[in-house]
Each structure stands twice: as structure tokens, then as C-alpha cells.
Short mmCIF file of C-alpha atoms in Angstrom, two decimals:
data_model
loop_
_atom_site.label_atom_id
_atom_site.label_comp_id
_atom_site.label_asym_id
_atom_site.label_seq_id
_atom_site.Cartn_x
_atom_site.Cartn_y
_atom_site.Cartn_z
CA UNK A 17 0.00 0.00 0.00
CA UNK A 18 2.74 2.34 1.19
CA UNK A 19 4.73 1.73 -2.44
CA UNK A 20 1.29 2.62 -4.20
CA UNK A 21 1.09 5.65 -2.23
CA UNK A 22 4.66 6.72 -3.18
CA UNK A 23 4.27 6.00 -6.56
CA UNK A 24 1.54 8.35 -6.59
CA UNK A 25 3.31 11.14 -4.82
CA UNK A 26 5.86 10.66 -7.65
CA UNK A 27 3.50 11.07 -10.55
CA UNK A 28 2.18 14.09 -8.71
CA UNK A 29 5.54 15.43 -9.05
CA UNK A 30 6.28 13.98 -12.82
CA UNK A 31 2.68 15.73 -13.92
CA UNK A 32 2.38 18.68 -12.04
CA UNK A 33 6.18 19.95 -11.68
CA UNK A 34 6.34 21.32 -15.37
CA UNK A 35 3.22 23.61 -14.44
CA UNK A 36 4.49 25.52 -11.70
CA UNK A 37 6.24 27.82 -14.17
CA UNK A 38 3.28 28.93 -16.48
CA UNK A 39 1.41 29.26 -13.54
CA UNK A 40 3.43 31.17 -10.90
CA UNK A 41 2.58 34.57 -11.96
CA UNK A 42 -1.09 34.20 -10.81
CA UNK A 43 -0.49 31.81 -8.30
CA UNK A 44 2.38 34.50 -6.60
CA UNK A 45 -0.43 36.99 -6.93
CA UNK A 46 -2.43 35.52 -4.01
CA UNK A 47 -2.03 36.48 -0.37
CA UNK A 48 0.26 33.67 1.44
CA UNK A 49 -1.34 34.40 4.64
CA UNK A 50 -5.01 32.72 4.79
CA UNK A 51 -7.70 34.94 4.30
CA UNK A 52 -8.93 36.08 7.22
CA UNK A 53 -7.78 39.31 8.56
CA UNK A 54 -10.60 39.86 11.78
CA UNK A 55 -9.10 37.33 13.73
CA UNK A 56 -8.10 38.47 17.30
CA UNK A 57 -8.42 35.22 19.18
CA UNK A 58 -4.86 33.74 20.38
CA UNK A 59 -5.59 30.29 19.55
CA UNK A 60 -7.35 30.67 16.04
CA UNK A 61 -4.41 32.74 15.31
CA UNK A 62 -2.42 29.59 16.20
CA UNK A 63 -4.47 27.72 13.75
CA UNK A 64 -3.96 30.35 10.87
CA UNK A 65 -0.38 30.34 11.86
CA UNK A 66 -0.23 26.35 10.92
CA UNK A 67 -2.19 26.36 8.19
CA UNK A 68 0.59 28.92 6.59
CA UNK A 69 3.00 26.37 7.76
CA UNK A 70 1.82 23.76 6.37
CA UNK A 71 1.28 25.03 3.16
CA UNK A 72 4.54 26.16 3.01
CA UNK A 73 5.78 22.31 3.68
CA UNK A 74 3.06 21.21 0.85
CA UNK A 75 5.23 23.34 -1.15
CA UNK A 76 8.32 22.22 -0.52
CA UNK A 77 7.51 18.66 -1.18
CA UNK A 78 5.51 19.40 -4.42
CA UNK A 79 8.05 22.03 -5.87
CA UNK A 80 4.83 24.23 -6.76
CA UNK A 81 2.54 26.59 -5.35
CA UNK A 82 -0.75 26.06 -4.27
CA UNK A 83 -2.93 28.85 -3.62
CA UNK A 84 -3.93 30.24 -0.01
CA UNK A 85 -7.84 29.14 1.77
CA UNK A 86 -9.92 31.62 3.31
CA UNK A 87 -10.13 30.32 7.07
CA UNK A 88 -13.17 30.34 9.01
CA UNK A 89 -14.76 29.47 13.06
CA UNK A 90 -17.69 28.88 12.01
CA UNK A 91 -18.50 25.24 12.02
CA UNK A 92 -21.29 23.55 13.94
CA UNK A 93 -22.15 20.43 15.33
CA UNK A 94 -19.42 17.41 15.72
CA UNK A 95 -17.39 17.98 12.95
CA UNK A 96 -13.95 19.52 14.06
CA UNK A 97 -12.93 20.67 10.36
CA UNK A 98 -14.27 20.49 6.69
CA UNK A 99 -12.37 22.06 3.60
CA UNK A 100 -14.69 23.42 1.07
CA UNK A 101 -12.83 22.44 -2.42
CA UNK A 102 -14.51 24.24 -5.21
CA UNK A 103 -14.30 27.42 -3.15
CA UNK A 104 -11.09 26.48 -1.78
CA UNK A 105 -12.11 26.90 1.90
CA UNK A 106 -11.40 25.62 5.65
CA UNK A 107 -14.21 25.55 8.43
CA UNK A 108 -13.11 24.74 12.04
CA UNK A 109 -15.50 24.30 15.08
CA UNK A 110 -14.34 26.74 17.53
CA UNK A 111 -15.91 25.11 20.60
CA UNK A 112 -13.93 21.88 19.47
CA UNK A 113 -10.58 23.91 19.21
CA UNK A 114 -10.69 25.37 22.14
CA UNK A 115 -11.42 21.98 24.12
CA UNK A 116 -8.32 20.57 22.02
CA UNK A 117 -6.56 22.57 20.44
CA UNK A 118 -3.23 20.09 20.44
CA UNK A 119 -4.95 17.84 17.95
CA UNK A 120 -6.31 20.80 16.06
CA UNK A 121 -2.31 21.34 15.40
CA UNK A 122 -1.34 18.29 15.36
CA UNK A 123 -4.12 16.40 13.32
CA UNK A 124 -7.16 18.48 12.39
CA UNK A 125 -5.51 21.10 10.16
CA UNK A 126 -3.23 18.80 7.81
CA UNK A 127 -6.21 16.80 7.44
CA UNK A 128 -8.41 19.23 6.46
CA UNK A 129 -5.80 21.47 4.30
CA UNK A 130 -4.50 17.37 2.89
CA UNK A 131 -8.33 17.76 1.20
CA UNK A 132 -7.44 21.07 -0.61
CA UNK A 133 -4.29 19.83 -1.79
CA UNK A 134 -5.14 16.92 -3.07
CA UNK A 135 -7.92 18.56 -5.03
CA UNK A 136 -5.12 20.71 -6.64
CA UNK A 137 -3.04 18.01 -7.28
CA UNK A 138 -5.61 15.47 -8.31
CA UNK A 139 -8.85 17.10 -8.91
CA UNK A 140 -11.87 15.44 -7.49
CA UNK A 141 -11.49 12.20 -6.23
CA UNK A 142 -12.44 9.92 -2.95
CA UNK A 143 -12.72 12.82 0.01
CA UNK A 144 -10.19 9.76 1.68
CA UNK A 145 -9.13 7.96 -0.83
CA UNK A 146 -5.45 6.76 -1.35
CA UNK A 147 -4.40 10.24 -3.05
CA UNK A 148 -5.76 11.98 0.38
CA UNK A 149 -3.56 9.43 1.85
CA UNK A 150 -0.71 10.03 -0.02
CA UNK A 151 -0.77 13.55 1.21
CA UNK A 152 -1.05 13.24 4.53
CA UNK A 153 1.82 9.97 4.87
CA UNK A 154 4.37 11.64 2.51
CA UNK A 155 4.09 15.19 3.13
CA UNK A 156 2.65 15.63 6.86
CA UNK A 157 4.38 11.99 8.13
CA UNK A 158 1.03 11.18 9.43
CA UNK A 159 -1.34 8.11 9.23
CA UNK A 160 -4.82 9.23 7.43
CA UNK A 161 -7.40 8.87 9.92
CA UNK A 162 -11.16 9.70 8.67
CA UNK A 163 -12.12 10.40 11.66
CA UNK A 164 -11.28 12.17 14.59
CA UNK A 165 -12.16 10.98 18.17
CA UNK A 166 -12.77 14.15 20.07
CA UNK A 167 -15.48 14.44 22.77
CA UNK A 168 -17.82 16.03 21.36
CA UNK A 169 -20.55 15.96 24.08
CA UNK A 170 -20.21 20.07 24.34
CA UNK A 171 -21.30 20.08 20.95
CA UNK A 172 -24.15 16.98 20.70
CA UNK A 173 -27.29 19.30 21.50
CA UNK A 174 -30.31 17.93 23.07
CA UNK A 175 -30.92 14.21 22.20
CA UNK A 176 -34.20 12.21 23.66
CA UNK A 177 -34.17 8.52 24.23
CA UNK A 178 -36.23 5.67 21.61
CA UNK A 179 -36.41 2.10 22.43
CA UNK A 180 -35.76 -0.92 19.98
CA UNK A 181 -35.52 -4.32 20.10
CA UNK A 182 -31.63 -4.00 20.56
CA UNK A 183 -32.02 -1.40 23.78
CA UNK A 184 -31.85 2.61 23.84
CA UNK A 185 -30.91 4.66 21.09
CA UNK A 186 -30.48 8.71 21.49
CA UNK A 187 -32.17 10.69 18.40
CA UNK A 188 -31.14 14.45 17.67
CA UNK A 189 -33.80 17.03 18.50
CA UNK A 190 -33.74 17.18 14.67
CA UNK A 191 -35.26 13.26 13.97
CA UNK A 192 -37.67 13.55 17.15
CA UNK A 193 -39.27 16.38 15.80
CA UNK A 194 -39.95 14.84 12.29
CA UNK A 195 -41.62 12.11 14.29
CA UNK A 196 -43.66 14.57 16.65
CA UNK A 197 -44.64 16.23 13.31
CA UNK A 198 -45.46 12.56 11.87
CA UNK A 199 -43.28 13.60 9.32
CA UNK A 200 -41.03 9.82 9.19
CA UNK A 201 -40.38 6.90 11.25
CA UNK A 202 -36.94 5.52 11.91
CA UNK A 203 -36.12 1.93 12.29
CA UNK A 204 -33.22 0.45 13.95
CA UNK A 205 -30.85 -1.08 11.24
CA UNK A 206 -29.95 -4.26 12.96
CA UNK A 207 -33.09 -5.40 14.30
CA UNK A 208 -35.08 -3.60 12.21
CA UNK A 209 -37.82 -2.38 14.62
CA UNK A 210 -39.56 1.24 14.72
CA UNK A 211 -37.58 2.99 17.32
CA UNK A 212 -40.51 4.51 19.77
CA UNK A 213 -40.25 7.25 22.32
CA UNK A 214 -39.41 6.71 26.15
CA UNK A 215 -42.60 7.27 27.96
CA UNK A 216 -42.44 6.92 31.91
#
């Protein structure tokens, strides 16, 4: 697997190299720092800081340029990052960073910015497929994980407790409304029962 990844990191450089030289001029044009100039928070401005830095090492290992994302706190929910590749753009949950922001540095933001690069290098492809992993092994020198595994209980919301055949199983104020509203059922997938409300 590892050789396969390599190999791929080499024809990034073989096809991509020879481009760096018609495209430079527009590419050089950009700001290097991300986009984001309102940012007074210490530890966001950590996370800016690091994404410039590891650009800069994308760069290095590449031998091109890739142009700068605008950075945003302004993700929701459980997700600690998402990279938006058409507009070539990174979210981060701020509540998540500030609970941990060690594996923001160390993990969340060369996984997230690994996305953006890869959709220069590659185009569109698997969101973690083995170009995404390429990235991350060979440039970063870390494993590709799809998933974090933050605590993200600050960040769940409200849930309310259903019953199945296999035991309790939390639903999102979202999914209990639809079912208040008689909007859908849910069933659970294993033994296949209509999950019903806790009633006391």
C-alpha cells in the first residue's frame, strides 16, 4: 500500500512539476497568509499560523505553489474541520478547538488542508481515498485517519431517548421532531424495529 502511495506522490511530481512555471505569476499573486484578517483570538491565530506552515511544507515537497484558503470558526455540530474544495475553503468548530486545540495542530488542520491539496493536485477524487492518503503519509508523516475521536458531548445538542428491540438509542432534536410532526419513522438497522419514544 505504502509503495502505491509513493508511486503516486511521484506522478504528482512527474505531472504537475512542469506547471508551476506557467502558472506562478497568478499563483504568486495571491495572499500567502489565509484569508482572514478579523481574527483576534490567540488560539485561532495559532491555527492560521499552521495552516501557513503547512502550506509552506506542501510546497516544498511538491516544488509548486498552491494557492492560499480563506479560514473560518464557524463550524457547527461534531465535525472539528471540513475544507470546502470548489471554493477552496477551511471551516473549524471553535468550541472543538478550544477543548483541544493540540490535535487541532497536530491532526485536524493537515487533514483538512490534505483535502485542498489533493484537489489541486488530483482534482476530485475519494474525500479519503489513497491520493488523500498520499498527502497526509508523505508530506505531513502522518497516518490518514477519517475520523477524529474528540469528545464532542459540548457540541451533541439535546438528544431524547427511543427504544428498539436491541435497547436505547439517542435521536437528535432534529429526527424527534420529524416524528412529533409525523413527518417519518426511523427503524433500527440491525433489528429492524420502529424505534418509539421513552414514555415513563
Amino acid at each position: 500500500m505504502f509503495k502505491s502511495i509513493f508511486n503516486l506522490t511521484q506522478r504528482a511530481h512527474q505531472v504537475l512539476t512542469p506547471d508551476t512555471h506557467t502558472k506562478e505569476s497568478s499563483l504568486s499573486a495571491r495572499p500567502h497568509q489565509p484569508v482572514n484578517t478579523t481574527i483576534s483570538d490567540p488560539l485561532q491565530q495559532q491555527i492560521l499560523a499552521k495552516v501557513e506552515t503547512d502550506y509552506q511544507l506542501a510546497e516544498q515537497h511538491f516544488k509548486r505553489q498552491f494557492p492560499r484558503p480563506s479560514v473560518h470558526f464557524s463550524l457547527r455540530g461534531k465535525s472539528a474541520g471540513t475544507a470546502h474544495l470548489q471554493t477552496n475553503k477551511l471551516r473549524f468548530n471553535p468550541v472543538l478547538l478550544a477543548e483541544n486545540p493540540d490535535i487541532f495542530i497536530t491532526e485536524v488542520v493537515p487533514h483538512e488542508i490534505s483535502h485542498l491539496v489533493c484537489f489541486h493536485l488530483f482534482g476530485k477524487v475519494k474525500p479519503h481515498g489513497k491520493e488523500w492518503q498520499s498527502v497526509m503519509l508523505t508530506t505531513f508523516n502522518i497516518a490518514p485517519k477519517t475520523t477524529h475521536q474528540l469528545n464532542t458531548q459540548s457540541v451533541s445538542g439535546q438528544q431524547f431517548e427511543y427504544f428498539c428491540g436491541c435497547g436505547s438509542v439517542p435521536l437528535s432534536i432534529r429526527r424527534h421532531n420529524r416524528i412529533v410532526r409525523g413527518q417519518t419513522q426511523y427503524r433500527c438497522r440491525r433489528c429492524k424495529q420502529t424505534l418509539t419514544p421513552f414514555n415513563p
